PDB file of C-alpha atoms in Angstrom:
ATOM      1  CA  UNK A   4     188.831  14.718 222.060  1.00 58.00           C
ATOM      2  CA  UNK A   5     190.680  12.173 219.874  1.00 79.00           C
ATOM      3  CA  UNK A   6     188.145   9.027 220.138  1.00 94.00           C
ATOM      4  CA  UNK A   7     184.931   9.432 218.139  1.00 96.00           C
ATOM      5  CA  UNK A   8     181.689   6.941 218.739  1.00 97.00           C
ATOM      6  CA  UNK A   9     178.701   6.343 216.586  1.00 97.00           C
ATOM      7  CA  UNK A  10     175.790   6.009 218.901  1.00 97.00           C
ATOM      8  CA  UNK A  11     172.451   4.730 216.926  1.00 96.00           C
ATOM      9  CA  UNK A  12     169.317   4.239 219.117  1.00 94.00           C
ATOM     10  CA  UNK A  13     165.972   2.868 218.873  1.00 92.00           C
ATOM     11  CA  UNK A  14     163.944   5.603 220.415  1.00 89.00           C
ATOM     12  CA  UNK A  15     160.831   3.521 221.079  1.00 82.00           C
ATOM     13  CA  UNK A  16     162.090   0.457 222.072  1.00 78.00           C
ATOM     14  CA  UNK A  17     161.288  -0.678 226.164  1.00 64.00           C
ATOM     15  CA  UNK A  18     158.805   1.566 226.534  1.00 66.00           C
ATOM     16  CA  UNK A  19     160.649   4.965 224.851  1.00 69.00           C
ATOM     17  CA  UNK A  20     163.044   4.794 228.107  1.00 74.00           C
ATOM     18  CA  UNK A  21     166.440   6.050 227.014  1.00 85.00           C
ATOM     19  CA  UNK A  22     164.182   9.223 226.597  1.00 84.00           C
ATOM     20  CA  UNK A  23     164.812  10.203 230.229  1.00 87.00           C
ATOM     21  CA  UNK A  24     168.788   8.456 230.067  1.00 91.00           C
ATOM     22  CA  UNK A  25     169.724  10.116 226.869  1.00 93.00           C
ATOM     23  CA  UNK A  26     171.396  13.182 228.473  1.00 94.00           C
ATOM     24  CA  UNK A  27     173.100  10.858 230.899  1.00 95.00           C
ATOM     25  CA  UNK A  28     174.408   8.465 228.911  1.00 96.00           C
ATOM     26  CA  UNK A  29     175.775  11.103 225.760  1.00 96.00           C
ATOM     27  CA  UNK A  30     177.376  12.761 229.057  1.00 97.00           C
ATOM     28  CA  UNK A  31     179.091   9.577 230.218  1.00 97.00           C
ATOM     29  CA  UNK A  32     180.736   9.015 226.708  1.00 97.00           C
ATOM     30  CA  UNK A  33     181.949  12.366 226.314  1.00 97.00           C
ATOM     31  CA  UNK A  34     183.519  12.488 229.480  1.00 96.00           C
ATOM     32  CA  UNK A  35     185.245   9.899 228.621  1.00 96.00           C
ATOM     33  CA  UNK A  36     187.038  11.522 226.097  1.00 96.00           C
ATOM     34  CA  UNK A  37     184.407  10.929 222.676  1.00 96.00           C
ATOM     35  CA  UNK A  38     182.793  12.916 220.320  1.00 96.00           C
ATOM     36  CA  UNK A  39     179.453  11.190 219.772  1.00 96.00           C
ATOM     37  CA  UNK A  40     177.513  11.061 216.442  1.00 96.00           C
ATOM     38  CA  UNK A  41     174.001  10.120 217.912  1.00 95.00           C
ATOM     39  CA  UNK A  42     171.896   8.562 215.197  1.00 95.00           C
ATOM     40  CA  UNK A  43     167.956   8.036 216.448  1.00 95.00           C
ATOM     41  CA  UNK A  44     166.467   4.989 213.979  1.00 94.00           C
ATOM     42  CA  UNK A  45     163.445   5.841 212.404  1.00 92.00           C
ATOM     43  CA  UNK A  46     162.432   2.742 210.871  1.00 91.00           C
ATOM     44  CA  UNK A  47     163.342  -1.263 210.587  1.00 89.00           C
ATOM     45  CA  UNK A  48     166.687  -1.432 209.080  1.00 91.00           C
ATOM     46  CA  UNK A  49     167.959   1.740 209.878  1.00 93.00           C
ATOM     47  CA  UNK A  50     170.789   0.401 211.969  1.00 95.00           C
ATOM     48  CA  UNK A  51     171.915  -2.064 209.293  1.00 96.00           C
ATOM     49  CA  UNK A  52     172.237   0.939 207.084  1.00 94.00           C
ATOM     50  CA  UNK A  53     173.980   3.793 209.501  1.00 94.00           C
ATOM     51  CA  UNK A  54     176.847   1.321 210.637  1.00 95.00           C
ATOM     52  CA  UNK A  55     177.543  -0.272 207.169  1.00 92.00           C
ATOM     53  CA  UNK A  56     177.469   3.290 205.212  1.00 88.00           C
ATOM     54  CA  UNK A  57     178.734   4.942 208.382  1.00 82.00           C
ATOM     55  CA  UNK A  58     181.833   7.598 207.547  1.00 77.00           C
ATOM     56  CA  UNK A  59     185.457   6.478 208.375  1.00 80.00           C
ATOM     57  CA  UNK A  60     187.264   7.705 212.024  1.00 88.00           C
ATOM     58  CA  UNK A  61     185.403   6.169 214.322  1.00 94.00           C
ATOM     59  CA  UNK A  62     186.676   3.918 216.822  1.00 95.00           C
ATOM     60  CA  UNK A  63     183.834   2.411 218.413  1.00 96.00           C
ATOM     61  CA  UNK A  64     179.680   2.105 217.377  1.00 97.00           C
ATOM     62  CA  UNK A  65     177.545   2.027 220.425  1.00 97.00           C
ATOM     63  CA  UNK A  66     174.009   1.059 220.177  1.00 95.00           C
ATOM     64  CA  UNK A  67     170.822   1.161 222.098  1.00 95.00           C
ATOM     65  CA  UNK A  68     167.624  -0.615 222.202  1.00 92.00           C
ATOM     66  CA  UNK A  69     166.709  -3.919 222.323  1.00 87.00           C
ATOM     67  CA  UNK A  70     167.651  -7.694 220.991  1.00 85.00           C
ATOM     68  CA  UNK A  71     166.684  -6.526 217.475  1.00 87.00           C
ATOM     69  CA  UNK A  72     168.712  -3.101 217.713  1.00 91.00           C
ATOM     70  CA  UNK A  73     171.792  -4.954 218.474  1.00 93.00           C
ATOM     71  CA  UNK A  74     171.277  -7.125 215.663  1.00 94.00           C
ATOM     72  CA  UNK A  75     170.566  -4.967 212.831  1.00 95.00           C
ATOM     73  CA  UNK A  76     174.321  -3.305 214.254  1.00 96.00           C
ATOM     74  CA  UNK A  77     175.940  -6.544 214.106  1.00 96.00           C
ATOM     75  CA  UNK A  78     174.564  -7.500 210.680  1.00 96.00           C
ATOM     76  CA  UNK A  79     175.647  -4.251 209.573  1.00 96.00           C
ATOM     77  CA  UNK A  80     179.295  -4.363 211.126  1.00 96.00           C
ATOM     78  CA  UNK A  81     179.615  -8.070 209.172  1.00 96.00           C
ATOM     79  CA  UNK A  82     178.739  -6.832 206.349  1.00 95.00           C
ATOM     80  CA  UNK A  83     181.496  -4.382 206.388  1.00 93.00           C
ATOM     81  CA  UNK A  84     185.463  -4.942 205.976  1.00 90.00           C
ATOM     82  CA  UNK A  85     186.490  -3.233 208.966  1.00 90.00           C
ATOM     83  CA  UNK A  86     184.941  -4.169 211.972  1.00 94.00           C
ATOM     84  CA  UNK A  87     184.938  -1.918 215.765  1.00 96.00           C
ATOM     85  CA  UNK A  88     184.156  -2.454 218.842  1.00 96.00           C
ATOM     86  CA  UNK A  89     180.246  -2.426 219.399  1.00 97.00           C
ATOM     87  CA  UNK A  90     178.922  -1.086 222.967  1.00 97.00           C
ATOM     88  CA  UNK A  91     175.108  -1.825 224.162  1.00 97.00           C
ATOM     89  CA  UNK A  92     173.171  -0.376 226.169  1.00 96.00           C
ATOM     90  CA  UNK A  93     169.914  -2.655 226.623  1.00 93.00           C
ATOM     91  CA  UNK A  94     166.676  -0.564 226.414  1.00 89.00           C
ATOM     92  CA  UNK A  95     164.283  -3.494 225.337  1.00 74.00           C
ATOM     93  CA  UNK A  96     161.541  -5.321 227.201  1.00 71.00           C
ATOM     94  CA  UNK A  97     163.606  -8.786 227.226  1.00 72.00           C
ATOM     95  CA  UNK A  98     167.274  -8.029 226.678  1.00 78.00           C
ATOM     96  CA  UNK A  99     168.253 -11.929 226.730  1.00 80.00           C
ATOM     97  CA  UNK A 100     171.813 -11.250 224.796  1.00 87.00           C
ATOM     98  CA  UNK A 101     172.440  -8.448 228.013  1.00 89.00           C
ATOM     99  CA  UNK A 102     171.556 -10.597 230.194  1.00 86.00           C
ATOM    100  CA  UNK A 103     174.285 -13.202 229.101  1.00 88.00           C
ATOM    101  CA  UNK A 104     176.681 -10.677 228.842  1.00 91.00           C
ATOM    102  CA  UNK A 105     176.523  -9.479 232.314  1.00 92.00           C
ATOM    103  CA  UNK A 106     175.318  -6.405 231.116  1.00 94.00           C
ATOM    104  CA  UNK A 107     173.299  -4.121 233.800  1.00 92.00           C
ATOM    105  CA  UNK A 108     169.597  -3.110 232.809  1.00 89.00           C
ATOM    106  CA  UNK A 109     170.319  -0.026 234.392  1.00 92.00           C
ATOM    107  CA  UNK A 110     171.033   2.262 231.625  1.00 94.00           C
ATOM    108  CA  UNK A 111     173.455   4.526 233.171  1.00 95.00           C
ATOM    109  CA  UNK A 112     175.824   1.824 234.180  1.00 96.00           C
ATOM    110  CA  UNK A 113     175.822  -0.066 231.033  1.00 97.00           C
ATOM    111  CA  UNK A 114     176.824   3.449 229.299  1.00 97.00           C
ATOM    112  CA  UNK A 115     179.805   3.376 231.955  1.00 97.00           C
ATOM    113  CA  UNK A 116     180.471  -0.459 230.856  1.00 97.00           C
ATOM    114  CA  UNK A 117     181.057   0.999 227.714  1.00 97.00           C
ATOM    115  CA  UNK A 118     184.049   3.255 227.789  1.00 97.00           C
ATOM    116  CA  UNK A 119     185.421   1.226 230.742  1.00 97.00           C
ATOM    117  CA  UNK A 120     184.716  -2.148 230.229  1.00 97.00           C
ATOM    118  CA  UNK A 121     187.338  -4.625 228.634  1.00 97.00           C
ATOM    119  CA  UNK A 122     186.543  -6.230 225.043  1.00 96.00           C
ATOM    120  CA  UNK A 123     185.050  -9.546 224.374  1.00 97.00           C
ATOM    121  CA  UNK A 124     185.454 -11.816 221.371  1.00 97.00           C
ATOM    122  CA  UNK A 125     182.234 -13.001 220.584  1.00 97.00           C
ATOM    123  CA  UNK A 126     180.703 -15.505 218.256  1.00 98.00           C
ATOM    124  CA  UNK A 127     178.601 -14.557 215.588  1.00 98.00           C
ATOM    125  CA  UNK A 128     175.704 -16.613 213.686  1.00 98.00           C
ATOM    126  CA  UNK A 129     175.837 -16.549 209.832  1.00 98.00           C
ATOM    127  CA  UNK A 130     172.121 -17.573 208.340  1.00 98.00           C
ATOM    128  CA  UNK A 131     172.388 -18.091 204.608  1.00 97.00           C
ATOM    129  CA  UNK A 132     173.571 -14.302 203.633  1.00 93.00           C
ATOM    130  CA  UNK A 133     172.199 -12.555 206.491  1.00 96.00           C
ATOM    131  CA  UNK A 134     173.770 -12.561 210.337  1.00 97.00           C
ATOM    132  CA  UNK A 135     172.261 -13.208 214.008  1.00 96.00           C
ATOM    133  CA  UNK A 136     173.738 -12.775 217.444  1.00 94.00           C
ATOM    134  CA  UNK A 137     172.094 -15.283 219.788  1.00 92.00           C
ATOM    135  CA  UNK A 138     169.579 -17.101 218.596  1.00 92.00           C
ATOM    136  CA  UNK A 139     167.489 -18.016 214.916  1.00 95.00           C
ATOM    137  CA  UNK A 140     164.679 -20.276 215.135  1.00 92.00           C
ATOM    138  CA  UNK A 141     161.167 -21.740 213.386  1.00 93.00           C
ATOM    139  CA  UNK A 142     157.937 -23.167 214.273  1.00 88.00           C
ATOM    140  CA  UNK A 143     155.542 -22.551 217.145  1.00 76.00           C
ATOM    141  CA  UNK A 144     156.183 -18.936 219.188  1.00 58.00           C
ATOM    142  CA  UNK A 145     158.827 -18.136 216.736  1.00 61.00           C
ATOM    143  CA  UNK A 146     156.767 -15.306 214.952  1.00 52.00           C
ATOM    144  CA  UNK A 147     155.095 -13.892 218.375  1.00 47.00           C
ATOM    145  CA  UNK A 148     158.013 -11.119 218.882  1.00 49.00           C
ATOM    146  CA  UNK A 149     157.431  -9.528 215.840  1.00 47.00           C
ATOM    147  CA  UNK A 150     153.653 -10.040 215.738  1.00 49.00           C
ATOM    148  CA  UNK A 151     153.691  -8.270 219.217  1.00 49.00           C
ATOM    149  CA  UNK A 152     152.737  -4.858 218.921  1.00 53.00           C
ATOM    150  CA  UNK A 153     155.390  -2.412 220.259  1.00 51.00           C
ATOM    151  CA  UNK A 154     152.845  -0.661 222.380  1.00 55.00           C
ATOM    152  CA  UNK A 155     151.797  -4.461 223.560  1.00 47.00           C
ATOM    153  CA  UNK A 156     155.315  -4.674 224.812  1.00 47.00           C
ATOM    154  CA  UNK A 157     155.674  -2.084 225.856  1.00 51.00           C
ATOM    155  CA  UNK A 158     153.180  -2.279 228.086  1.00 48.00           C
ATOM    156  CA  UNK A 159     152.958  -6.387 229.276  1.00 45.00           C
ATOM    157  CA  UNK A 160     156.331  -7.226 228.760  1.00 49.00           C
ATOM    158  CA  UNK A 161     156.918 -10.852 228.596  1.00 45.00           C
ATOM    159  CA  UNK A 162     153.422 -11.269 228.893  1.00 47.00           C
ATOM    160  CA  UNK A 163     152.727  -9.586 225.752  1.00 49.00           C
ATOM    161  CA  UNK A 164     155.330 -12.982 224.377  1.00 46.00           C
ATOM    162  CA  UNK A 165     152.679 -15.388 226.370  1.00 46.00           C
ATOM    163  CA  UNK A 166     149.555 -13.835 225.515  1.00 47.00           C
ATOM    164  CA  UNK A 167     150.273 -13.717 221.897  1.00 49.00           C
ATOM    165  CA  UNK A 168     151.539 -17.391 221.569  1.00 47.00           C
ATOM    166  CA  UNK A 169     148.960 -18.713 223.529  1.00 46.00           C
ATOM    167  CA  UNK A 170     147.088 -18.212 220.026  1.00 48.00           C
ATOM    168  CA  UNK A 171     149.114 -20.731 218.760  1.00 50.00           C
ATOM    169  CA  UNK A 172     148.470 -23.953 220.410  1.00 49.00           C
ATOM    170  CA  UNK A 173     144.820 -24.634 218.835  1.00 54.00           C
ATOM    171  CA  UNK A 174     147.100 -24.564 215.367  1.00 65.00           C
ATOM    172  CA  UNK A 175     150.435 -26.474 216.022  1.00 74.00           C
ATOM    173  CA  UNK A 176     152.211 -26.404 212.340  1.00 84.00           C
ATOM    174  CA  UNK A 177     154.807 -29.170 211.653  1.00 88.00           C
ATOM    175  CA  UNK A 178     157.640 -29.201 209.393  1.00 94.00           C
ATOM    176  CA  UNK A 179     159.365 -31.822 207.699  1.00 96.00           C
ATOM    177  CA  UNK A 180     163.042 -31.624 207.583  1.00 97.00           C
ATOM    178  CA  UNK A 181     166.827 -32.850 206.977  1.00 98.00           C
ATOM    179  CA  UNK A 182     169.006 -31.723 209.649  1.00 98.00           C
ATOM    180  CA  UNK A 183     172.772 -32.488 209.047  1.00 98.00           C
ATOM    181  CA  UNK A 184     175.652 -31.760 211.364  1.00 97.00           C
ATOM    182  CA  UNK A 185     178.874 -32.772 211.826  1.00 96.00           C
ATOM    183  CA  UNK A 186     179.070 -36.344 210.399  1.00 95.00           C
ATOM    184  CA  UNK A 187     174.866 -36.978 211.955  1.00 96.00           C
ATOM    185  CA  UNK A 188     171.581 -36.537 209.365  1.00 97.00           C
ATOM    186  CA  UNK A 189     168.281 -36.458 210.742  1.00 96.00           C
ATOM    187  CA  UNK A 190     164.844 -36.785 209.295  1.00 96.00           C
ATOM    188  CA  UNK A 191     161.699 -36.113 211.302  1.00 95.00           C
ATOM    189  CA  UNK A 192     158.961 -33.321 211.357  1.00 94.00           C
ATOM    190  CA  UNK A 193     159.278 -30.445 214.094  1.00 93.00           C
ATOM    191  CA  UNK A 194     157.485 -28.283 215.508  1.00 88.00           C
ATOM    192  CA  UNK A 195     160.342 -26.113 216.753  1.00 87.00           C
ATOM    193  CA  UNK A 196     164.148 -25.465 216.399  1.00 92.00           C
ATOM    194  CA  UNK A 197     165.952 -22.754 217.690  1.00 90.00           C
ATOM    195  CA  UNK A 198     170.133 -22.199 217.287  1.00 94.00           C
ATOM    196  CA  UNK A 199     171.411 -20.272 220.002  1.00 93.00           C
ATOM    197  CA  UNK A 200     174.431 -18.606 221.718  1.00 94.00           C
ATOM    198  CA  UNK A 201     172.591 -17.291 224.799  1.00 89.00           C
ATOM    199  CA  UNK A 202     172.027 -18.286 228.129  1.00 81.00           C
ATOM    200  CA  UNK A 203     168.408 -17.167 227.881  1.00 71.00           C
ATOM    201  CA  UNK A 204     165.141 -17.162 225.246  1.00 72.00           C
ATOM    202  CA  UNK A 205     162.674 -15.138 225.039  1.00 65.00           C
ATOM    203  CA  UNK A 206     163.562 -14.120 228.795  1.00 57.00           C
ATOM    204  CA  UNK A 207     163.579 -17.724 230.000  1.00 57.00           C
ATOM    205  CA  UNK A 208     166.959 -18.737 231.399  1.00 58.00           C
ATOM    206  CA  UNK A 209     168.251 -22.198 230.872  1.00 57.00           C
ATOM    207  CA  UNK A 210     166.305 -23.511 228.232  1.00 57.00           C
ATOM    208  CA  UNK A 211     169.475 -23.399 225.804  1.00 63.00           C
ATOM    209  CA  UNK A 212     171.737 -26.042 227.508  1.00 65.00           C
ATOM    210  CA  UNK A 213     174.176 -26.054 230.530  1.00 72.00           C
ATOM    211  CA  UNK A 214     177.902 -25.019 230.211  1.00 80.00           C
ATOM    212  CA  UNK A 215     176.778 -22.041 227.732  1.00 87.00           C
ATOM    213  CA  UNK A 216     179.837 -20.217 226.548  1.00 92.00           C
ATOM    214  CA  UNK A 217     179.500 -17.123 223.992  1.00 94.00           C
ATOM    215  CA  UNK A 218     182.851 -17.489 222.519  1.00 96.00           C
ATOM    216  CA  UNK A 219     183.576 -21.157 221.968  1.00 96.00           C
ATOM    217  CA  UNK A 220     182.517 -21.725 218.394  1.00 97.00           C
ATOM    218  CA  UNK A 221     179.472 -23.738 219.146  1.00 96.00           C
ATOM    219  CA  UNK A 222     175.986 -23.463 218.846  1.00 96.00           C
ATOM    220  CA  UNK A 223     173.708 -24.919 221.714  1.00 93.00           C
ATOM    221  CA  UNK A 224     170.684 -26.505 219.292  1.00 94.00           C
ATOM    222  CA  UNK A 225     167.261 -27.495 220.432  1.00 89.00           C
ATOM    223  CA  UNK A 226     165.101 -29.282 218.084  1.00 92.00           C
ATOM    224  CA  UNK A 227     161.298 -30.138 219.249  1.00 87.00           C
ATOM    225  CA  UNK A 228     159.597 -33.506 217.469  1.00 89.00           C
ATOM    226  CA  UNK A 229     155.762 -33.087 216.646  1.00 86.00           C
ATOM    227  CA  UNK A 230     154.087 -34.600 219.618  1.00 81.00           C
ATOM    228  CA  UNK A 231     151.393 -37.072 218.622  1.00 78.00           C
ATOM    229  CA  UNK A 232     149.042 -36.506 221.299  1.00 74.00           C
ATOM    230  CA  UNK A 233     147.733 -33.486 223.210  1.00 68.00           C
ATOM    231  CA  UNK A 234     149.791 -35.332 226.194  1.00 73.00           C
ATOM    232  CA  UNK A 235     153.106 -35.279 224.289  1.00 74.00           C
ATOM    233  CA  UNK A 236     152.289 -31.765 223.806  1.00 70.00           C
ATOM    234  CA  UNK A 237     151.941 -31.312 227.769  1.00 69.00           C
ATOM    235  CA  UNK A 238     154.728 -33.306 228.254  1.00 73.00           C
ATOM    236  CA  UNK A 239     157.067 -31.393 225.835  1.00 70.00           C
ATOM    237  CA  UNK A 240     155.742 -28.176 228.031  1.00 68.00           C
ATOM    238  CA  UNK A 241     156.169 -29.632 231.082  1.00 68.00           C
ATOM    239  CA  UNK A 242     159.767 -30.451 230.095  1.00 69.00           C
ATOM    240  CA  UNK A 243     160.618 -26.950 228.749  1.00 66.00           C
ATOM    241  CA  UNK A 244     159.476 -25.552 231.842  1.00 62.00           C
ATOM    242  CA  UNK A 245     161.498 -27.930 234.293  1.00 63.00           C
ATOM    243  CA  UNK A 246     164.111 -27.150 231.770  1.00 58.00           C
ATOM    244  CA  UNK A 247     164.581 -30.343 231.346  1.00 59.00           C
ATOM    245  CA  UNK A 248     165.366 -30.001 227.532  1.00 59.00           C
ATOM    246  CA  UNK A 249     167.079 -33.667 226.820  1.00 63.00           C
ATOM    247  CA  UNK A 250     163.426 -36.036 226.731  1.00 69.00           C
ATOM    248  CA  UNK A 251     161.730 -38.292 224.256  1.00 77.00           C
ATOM    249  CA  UNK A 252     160.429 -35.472 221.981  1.00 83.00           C
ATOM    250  CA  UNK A 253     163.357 -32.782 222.701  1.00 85.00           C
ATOM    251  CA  UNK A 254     166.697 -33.628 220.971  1.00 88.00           C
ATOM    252  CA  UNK A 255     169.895 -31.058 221.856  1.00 89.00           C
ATOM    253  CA  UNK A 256     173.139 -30.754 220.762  1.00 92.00           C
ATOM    254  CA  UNK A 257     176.482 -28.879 220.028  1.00 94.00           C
ATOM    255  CA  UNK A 258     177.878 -27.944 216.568  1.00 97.00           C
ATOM    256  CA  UNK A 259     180.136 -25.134 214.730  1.00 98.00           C
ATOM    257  CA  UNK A 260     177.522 -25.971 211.453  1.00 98.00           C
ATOM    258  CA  UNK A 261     173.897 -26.972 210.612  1.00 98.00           C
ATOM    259  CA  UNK A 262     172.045 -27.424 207.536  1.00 98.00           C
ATOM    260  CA  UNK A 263     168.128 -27.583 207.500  1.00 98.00           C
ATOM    261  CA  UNK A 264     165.989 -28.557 204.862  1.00 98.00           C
ATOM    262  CA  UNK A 265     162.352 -28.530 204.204  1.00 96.00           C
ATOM    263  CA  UNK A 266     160.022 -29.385 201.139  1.00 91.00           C
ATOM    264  CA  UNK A 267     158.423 -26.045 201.820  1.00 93.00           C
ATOM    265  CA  UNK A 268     159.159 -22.170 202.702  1.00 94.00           C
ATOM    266  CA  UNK A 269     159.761 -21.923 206.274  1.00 94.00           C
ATOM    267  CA  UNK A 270     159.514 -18.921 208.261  1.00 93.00           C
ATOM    268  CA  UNK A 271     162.354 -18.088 210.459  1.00 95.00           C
ATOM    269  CA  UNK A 272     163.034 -15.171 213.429  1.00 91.00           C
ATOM    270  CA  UNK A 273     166.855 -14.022 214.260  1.00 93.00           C
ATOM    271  CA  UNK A 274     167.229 -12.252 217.196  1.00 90.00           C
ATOM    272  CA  UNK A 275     163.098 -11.994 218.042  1.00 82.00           C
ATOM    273  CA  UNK A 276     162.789 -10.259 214.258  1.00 86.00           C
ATOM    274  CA  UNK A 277     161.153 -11.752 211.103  1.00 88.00           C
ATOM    275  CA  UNK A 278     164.224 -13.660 209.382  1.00 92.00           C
ATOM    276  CA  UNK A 279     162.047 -14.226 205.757  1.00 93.00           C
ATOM    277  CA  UNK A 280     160.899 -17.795 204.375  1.00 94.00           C
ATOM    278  CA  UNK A 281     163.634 -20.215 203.560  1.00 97.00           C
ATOM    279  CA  UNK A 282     163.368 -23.851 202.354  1.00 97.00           C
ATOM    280  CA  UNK A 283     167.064 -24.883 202.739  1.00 98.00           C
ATOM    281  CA  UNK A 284     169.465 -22.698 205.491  1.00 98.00           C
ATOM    282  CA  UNK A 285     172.935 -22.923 206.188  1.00 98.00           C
ATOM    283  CA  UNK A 286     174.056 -21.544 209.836  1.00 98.00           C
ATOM    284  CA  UNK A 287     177.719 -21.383 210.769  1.00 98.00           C
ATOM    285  CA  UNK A 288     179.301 -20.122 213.695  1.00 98.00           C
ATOM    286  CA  UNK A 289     181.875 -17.184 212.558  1.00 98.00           C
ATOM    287  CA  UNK A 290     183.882 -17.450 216.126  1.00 98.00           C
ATOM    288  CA  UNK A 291     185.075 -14.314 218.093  1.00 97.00           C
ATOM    289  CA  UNK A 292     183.894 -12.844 215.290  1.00 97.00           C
ATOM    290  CA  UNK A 293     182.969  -9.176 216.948  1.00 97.00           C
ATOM    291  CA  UNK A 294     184.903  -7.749 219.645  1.00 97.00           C
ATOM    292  CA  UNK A 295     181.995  -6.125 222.390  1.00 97.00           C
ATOM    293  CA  UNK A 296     182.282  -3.980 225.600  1.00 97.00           C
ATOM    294  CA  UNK A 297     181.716  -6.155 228.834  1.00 97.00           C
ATOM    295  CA  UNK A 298     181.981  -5.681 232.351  1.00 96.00           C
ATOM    296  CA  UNK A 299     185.483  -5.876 233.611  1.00 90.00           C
TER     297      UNK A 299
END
């Protein structure tokens, strides 16, 4: 064996399954010619930690678990001066960056995608001086994947995401902001925003934009006004459902670079985990930053 992998795992995430594909997958990679380092997380942060102190010789650092496994690996590979290949193989209850990268829930065959699929320049998100890999956002649902229980989602699923924002609406906090991109500045208060490179949210397809590419440079960015009326409210719904994200209260757009301001601490989630409290953040798009395994 002349290839060697760093495999780091979240063994609770989707309901504990790569407990029965373990064997399976390990098997696939050496087979294909790698000696595996398998590194189980114990804890939030743990991935950020094995990858960026992780020993020199490998060629390639696979990880699996869900949307927030794959981003404490990518912040982790950023934050380090050489950076590999990374391989996933989804094991969380939403998977939304898998799903845009054609990447098979079924365990086994995204373990194959990894030693034979070809390598894909991605785009990575850069939030102030941390990282993201499809989407960062504030306001209303943003904080309802990591106040979900695990065992909640493991067990609902998206509806564990529903149930838990449906909290929410009685309590509809608004923030007032200045947005700047390119050469535009706005100035309104929002109930939402969310920056994405991702073809799907929270398991909802098509609520980031048409003509979605992962690679271009761009950000797809959805900003939601406060509604002044519990029918703008329905109407901002009904909108968001039909996917019809361009309306009076929904404003979209495409930029490399956006700047958001507030008068207060805002809470922010990357990748469906707590981002901290920030009252001015700077997001750029670092493109084809990270090379990862696709599907040929």
């Amino acid at each position: 064996m002349d290839k060697n992998m760093l495999f780091v795992y979240n063994p609770r995430a989707g309901k504990a399954k790569i407990r029965s594909n373990l064997l399976d997958i390990i098997d696939i990679f050496v087979k294909a010619g790698y000696e595996v380092t398998v590194y189980p997380t114990q804890a939030s942060g743990d991935a950020v930690d094995a990858v960026r102190e992780r020993r020199e010789g490998y060629d390639i650092v696979v990880c699996s678990g869900g949307d927030g496994t794959l981003d404490e690996v990518v912040t982790g590979m950023m934050q380090c001066p050489e950076k590999l290949p990374i391989g996933y193989v989804p094991a969380g209850s939403t998977n939304d960056f898998a799903n845009s990268l054609g990447i098979p829930r079924s365990m086994v065959k995204a373990a194959d995608i990894v030693v034979n699929g070809r390598e894909f320049g991605c785009d990575i998100g850069a939030f102030n001086d941390d990282y993201f890999i499809y989407v960062a956002a504030f306001g209303i649902f943003t904080d309802v994947s990591y106040a979900t229980k695990q065992d909640m989602k493991n067990m609902l699923g998206h509806a564990a995401y529903l149930l838990e924002g449906v909290k929410r609406l009685s309590s509809i906090k608004s923030y007032y902001m200045k947005i700047q991109y390119d050469d535009v500045c706005l100035e309104n208060e929002y109930i939402y925003g969310m920056i994405t490179n991702s073809n799907s949210v929270g398991g909802f397809k098509g609520i980031t934009g048409k003509n979605v590419e992962l690679n271009d440079g761009l950000f797809e960015v959805t900003l939601i006004k406060k509604p002044s009326s519990a029918l703008d409210l329905n109407n901002i719904i009904a909108a968001l459902v039909d996917k019809k994200i361009q309306s009076d209260f929904i404003h979209c757009f495409k930029t490399s670079r956006i700047v958001i301001e507030s008068d207060q601490a805002v809470a922010w989630t990357l990748d469906g985990e707590f981002g901290g409290e920030h009252s001015v953040s700077v997001i750029e798009n670092k493109k084809e930053a990270l090379e990862i395994r696709i599907p040929r």
